[in-house]
mmCIF file of N, CA and C in Angstrom:
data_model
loop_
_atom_site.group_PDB
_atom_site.id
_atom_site.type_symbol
_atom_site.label_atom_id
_atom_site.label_comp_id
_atom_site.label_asym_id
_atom_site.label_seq_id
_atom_site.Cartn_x
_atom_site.Cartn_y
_atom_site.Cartn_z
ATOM 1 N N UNK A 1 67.613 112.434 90.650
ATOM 2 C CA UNK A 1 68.575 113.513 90.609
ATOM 3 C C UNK A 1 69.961 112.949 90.351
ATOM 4 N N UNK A 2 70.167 111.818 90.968
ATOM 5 C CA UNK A 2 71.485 111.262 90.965
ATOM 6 C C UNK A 2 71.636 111.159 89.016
ATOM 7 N N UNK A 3 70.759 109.859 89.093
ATOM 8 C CA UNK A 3 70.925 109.472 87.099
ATOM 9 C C UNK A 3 71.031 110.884 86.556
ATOM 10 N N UNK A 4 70.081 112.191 86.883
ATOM 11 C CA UNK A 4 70.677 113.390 86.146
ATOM 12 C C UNK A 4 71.869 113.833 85.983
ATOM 13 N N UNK A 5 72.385 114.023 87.086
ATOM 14 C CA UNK A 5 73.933 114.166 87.510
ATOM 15 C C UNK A 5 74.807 113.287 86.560
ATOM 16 N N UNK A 6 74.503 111.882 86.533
ATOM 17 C CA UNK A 6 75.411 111.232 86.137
ATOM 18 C C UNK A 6 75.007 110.841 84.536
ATOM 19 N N UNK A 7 74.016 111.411 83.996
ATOM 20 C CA UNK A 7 74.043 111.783 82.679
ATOM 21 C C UNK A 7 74.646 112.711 82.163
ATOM 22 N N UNK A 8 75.019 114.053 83.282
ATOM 23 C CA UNK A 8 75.648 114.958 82.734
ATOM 24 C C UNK A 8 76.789 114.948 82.833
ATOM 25 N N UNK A 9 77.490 114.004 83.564
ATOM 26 C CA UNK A 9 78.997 114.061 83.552
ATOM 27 C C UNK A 9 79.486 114.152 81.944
ATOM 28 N N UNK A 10 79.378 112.943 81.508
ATOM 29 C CA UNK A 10 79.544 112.816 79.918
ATOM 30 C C UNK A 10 79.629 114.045 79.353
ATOM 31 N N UNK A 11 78.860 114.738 79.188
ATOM 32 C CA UNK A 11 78.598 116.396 78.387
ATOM 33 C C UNK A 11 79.607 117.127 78.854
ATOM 34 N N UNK A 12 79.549 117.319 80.127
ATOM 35 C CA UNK A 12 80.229 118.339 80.872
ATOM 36 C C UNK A 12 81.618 117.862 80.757
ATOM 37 N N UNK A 13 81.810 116.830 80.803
ATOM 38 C CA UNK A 13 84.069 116.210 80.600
ATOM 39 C C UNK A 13 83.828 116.553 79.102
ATOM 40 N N UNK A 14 82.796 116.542 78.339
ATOM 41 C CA UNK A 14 83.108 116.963 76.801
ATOM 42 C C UNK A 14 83.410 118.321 76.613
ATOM 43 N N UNK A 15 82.310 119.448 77.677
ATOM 44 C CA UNK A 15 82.358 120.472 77.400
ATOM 45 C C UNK A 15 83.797 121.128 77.838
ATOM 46 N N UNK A 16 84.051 120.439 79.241
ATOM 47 C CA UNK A 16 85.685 120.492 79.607
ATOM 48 C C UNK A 16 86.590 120.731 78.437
ATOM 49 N N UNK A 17 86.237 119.542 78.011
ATOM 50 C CA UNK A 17 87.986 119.224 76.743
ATOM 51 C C UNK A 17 87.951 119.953 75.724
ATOM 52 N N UNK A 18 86.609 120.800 75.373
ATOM 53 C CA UNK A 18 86.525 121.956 74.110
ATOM 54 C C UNK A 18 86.841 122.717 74.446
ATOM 55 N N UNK A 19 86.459 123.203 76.327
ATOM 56 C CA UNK A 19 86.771 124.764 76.482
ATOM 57 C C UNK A 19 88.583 124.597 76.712
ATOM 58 N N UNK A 20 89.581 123.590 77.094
ATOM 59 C CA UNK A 20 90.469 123.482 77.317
ATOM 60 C C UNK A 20 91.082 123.418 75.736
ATOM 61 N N UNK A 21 90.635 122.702 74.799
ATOM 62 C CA UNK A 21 91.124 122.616 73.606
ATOM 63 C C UNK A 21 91.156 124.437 72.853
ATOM 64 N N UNK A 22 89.995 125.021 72.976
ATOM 65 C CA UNK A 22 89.681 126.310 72.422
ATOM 66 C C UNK A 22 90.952 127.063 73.212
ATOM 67 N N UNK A 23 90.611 127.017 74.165
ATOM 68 C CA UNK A 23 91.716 128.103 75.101
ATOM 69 C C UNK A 23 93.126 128.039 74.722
ATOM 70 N N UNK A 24 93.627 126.228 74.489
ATOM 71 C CA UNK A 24 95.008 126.473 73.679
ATOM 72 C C UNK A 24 94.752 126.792 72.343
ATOM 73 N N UNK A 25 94.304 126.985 71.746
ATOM 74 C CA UNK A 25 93.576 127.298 70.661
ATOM 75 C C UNK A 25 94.187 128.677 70.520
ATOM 76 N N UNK A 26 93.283 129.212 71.613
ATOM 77 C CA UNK A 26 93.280 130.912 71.433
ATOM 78 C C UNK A 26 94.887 131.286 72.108
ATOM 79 N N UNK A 27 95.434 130.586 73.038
ATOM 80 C CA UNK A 27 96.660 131.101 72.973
ATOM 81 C C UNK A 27 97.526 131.322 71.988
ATOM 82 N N UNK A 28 97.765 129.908 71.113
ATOM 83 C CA UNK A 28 98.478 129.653 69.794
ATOM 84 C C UNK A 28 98.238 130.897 69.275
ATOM 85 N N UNK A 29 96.942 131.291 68.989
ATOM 86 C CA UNK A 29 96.907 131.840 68.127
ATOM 87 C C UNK A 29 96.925 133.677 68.497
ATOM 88 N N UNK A 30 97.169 133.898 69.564
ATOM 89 C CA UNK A 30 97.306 134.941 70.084
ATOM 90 C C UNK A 30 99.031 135.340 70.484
ATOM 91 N N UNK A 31 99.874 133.781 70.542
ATOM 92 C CA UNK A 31 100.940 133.849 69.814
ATOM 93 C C UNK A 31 101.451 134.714 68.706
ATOM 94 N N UNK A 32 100.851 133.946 67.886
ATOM 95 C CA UNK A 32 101.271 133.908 66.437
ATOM 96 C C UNK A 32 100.539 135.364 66.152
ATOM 97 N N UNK A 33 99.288 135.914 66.754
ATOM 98 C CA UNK A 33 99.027 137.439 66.725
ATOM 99 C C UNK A 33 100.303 138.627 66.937
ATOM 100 N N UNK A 34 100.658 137.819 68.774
ATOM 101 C CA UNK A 34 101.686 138.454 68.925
ATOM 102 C C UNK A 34 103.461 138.783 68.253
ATOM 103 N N UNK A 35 103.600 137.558 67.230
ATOM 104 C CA UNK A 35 104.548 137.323 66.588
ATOM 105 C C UNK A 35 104.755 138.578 65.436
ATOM 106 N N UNK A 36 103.278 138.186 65.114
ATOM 107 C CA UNK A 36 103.079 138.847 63.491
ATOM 108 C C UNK A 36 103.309 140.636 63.799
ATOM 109 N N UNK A 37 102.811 141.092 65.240
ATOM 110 C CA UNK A 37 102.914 142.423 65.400
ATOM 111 C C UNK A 37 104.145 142.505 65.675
ATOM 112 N N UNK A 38 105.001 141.690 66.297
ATOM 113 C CA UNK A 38 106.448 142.375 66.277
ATOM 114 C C UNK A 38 106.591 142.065 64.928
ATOM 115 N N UNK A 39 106.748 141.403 64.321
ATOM 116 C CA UNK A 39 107.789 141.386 62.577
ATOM 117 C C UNK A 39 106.595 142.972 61.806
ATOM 118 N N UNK A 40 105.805 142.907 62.057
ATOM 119 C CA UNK A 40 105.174 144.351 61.539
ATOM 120 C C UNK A 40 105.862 145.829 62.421
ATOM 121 N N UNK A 41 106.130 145.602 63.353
ATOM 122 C CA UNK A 41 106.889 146.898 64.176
ATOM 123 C C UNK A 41 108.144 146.841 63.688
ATOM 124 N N UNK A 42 108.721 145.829 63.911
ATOM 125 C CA UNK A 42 110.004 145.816 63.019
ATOM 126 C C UNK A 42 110.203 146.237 61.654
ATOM 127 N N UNK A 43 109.390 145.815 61.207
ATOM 128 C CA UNK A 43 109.410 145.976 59.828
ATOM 129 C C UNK A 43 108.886 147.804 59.779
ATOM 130 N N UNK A 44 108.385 148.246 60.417
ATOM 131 C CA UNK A 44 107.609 149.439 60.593
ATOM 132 C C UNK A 44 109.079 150.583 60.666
ATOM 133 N N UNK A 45 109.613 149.971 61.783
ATOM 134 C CA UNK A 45 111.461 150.746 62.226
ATOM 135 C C UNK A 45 111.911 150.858 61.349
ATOM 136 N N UNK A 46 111.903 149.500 60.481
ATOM 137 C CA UNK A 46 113.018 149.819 59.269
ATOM 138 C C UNK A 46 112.983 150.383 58.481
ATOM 139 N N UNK A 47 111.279 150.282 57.969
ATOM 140 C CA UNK A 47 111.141 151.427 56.783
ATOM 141 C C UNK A 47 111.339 152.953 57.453
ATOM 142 N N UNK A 48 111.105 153.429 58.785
ATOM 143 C CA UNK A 48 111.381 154.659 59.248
ATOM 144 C C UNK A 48 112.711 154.988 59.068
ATOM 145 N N UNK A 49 113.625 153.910 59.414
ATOM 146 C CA UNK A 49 114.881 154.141 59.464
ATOM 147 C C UNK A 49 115.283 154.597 57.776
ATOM 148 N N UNK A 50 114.730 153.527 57.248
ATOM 149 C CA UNK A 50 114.835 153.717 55.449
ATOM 150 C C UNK A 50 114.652 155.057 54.971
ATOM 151 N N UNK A 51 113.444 155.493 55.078
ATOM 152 C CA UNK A 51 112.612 157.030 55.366
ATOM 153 C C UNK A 51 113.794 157.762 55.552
ATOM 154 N N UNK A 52 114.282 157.836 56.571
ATOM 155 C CA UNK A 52 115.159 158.709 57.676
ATOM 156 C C UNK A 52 116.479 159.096 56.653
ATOM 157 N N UNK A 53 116.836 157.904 56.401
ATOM 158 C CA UNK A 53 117.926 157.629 55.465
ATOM 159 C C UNK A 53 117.597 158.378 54.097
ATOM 160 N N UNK A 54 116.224 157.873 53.302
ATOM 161 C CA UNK A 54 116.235 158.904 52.300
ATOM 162 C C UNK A 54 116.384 160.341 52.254
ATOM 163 N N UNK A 55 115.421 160.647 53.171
ATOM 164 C CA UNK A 55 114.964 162.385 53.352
ATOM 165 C C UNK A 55 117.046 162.479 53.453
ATOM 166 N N UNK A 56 117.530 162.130 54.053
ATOM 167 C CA UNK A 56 119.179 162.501 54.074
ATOM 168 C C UNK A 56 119.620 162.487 52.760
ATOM 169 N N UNK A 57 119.639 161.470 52.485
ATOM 170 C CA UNK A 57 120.058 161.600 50.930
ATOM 171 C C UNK A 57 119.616 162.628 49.851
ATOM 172 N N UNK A 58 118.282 163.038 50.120
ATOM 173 C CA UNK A 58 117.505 164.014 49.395
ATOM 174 C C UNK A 58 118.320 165.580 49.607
ATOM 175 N N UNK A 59 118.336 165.724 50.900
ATOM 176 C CA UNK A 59 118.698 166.636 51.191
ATOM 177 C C UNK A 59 120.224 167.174 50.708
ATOM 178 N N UNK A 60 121.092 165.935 50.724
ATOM 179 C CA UNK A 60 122.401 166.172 50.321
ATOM 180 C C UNK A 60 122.643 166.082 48.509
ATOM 181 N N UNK A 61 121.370 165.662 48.128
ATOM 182 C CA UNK A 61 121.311 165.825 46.591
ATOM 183 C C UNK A 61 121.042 167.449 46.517
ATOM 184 N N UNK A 62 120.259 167.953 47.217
ATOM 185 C CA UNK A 62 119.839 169.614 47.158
ATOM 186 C C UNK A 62 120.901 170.597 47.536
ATOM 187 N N UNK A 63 121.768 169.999 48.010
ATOM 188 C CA UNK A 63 123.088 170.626 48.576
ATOM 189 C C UNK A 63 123.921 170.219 47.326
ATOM 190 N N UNK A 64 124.339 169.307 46.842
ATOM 191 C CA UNK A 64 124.974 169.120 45.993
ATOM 192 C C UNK A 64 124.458 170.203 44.746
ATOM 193 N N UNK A 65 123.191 169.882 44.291
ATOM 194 C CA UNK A 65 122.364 170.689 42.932
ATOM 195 C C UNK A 65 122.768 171.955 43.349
ATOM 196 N N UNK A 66 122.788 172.931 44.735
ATOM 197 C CA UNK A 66 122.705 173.895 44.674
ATOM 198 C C UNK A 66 124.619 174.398 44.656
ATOM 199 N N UNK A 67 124.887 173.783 44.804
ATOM 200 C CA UNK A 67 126.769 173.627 44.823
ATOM 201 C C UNK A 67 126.853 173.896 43.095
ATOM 202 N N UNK A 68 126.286 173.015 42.185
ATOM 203 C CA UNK A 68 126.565 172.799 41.393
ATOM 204 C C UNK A 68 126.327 173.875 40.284
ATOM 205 N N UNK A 69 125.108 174.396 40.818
ATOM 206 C CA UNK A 69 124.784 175.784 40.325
ATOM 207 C C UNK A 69 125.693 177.425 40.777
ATOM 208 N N UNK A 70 126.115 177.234 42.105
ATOM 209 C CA UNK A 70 126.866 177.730 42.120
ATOM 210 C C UNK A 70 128.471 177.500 41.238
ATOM 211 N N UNK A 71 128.775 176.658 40.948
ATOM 212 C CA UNK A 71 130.009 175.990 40.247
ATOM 213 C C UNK A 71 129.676 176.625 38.702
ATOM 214 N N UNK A 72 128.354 176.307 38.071
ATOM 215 C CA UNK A 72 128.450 176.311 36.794
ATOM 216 C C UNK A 72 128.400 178.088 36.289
ATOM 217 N N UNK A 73 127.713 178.848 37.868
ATOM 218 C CA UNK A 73 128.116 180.214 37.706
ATOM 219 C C UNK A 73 129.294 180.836 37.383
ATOM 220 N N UNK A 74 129.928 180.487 38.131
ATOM 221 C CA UNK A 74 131.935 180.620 38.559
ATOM 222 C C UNK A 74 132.206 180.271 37.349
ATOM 223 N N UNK A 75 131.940 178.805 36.701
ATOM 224 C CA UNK A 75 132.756 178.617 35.486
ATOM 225 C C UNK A 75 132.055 179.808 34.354
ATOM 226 N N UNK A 76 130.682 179.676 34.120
ATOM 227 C CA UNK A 76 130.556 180.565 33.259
ATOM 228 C C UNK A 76 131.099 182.135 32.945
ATOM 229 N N UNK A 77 131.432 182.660 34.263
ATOM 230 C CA UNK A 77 131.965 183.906 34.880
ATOM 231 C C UNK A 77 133.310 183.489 34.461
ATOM 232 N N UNK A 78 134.189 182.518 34.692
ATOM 233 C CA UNK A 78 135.469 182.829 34.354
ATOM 234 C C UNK A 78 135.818 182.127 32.929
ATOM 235 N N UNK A 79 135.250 181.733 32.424
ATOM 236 C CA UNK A 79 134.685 181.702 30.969
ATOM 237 C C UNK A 79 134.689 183.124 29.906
ATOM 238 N N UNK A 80 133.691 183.675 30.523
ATOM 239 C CA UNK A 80 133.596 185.132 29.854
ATOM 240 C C UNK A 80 135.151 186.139 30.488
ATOM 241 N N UNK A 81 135.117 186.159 31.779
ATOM 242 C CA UNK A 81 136.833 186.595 31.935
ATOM 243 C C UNK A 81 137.823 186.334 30.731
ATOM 244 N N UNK A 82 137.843 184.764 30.451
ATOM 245 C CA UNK A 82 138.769 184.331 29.862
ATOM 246 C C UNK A 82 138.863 184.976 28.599
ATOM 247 N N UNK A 83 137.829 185.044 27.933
ATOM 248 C CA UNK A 83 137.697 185.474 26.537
ATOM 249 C C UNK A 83 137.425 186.594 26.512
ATOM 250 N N UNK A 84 137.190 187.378 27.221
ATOM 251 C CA UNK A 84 137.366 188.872 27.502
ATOM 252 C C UNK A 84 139.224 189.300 27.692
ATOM 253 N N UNK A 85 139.757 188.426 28.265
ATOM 254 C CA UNK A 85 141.066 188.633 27.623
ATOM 255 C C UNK A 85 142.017 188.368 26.808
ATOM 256 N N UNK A 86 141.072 187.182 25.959
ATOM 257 C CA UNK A 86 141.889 186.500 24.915
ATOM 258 C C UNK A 86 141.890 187.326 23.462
ATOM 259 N N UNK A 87 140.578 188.328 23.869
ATOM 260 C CA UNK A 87 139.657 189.658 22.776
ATOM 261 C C UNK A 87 141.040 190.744 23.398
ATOM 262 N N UNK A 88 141.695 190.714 24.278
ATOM 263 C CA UNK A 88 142.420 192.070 24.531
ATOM 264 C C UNK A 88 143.974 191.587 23.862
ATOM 265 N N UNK A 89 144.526 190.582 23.454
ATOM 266 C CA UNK A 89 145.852 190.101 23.239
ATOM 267 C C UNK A 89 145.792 190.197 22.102
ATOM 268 N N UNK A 90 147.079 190.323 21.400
ATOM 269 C CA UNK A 90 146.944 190.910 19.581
ATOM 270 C C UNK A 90 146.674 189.752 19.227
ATOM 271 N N UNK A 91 146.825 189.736 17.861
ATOM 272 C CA UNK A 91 146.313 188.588 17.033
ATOM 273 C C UNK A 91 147.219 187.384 17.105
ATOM 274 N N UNK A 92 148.105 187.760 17.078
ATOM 275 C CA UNK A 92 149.630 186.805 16.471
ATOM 276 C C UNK A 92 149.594 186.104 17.920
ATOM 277 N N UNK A 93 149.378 186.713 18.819
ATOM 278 C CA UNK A 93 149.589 185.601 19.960
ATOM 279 C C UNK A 93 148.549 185.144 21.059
ATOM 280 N N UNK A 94 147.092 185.795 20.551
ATOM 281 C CA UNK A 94 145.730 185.057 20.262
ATOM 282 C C UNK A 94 145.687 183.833 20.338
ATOM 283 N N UNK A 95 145.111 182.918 21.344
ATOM 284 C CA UNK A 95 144.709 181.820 21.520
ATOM 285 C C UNK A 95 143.153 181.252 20.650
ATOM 286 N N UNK A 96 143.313 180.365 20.345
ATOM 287 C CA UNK A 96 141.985 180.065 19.773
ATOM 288 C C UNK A 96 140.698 180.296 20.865
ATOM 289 N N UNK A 97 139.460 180.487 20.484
ATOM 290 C CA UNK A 97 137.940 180.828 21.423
ATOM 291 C C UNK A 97 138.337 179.014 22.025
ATOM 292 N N UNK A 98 137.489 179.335 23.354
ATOM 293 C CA UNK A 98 137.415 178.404 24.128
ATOM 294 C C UNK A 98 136.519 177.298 23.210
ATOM 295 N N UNK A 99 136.365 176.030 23.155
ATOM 296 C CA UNK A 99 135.791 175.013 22.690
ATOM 297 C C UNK A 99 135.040 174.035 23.859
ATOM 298 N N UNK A 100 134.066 173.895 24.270
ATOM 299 C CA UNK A 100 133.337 172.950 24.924
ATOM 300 C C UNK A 100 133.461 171.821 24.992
ATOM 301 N N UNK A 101 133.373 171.727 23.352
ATOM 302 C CA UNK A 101 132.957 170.343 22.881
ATOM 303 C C UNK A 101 134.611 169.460 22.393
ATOM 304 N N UNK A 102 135.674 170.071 22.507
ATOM 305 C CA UNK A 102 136.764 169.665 22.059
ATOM 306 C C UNK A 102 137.330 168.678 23.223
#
């Protein structure tokens, strides 16, 4: 029984130093698990934040477009005003038709 015993020491200080080697093993690498999920959460925030930031921007483009449509109403409206009274002034002191492109 003894020589058994003391055949198995050998194995068993081997099996020791694998399960001790594995275990830092698995920490490292449960580290570097844990590392990788924060720079992915982070990285996760920022694009939300990014997100967050667009949909704003979107929104103030739709505010703007709809401004702008209102604007190009008004001008067209005082457009036709204009030349609705430039049609009522005699000839001689008749302004030329409005020009766009001038």
């Amino acid at each position: 029984a003894t020589e058994l015993l003391e055949g198995m020491r050998g194995p068993l200080r081997e099996a020791e130093a694998n399960s001790l080697q594995n275990q830092r093993a698995l920490q490292r690498h449960m580290l570097l698990v844990e590392a990788s999920a924060a720079r992915a959460a982070a990285s996760a925030r920022a694009q939300a934040r990014d997100l967050r930031e667009c949909r704003s921007h979107c929104s103030q483009l739709n505010t703007i477009d709809h401004q702008l449509v209102e604007v190009r109403a008004r001008l067209a409206s005082a457009l036709s005003a204009t030349e609705r009274l430039r049609r009522i002034l005699p000839l001689e002191i008749r302004p030329p038709a409005f020009d766009p492109d001038a």
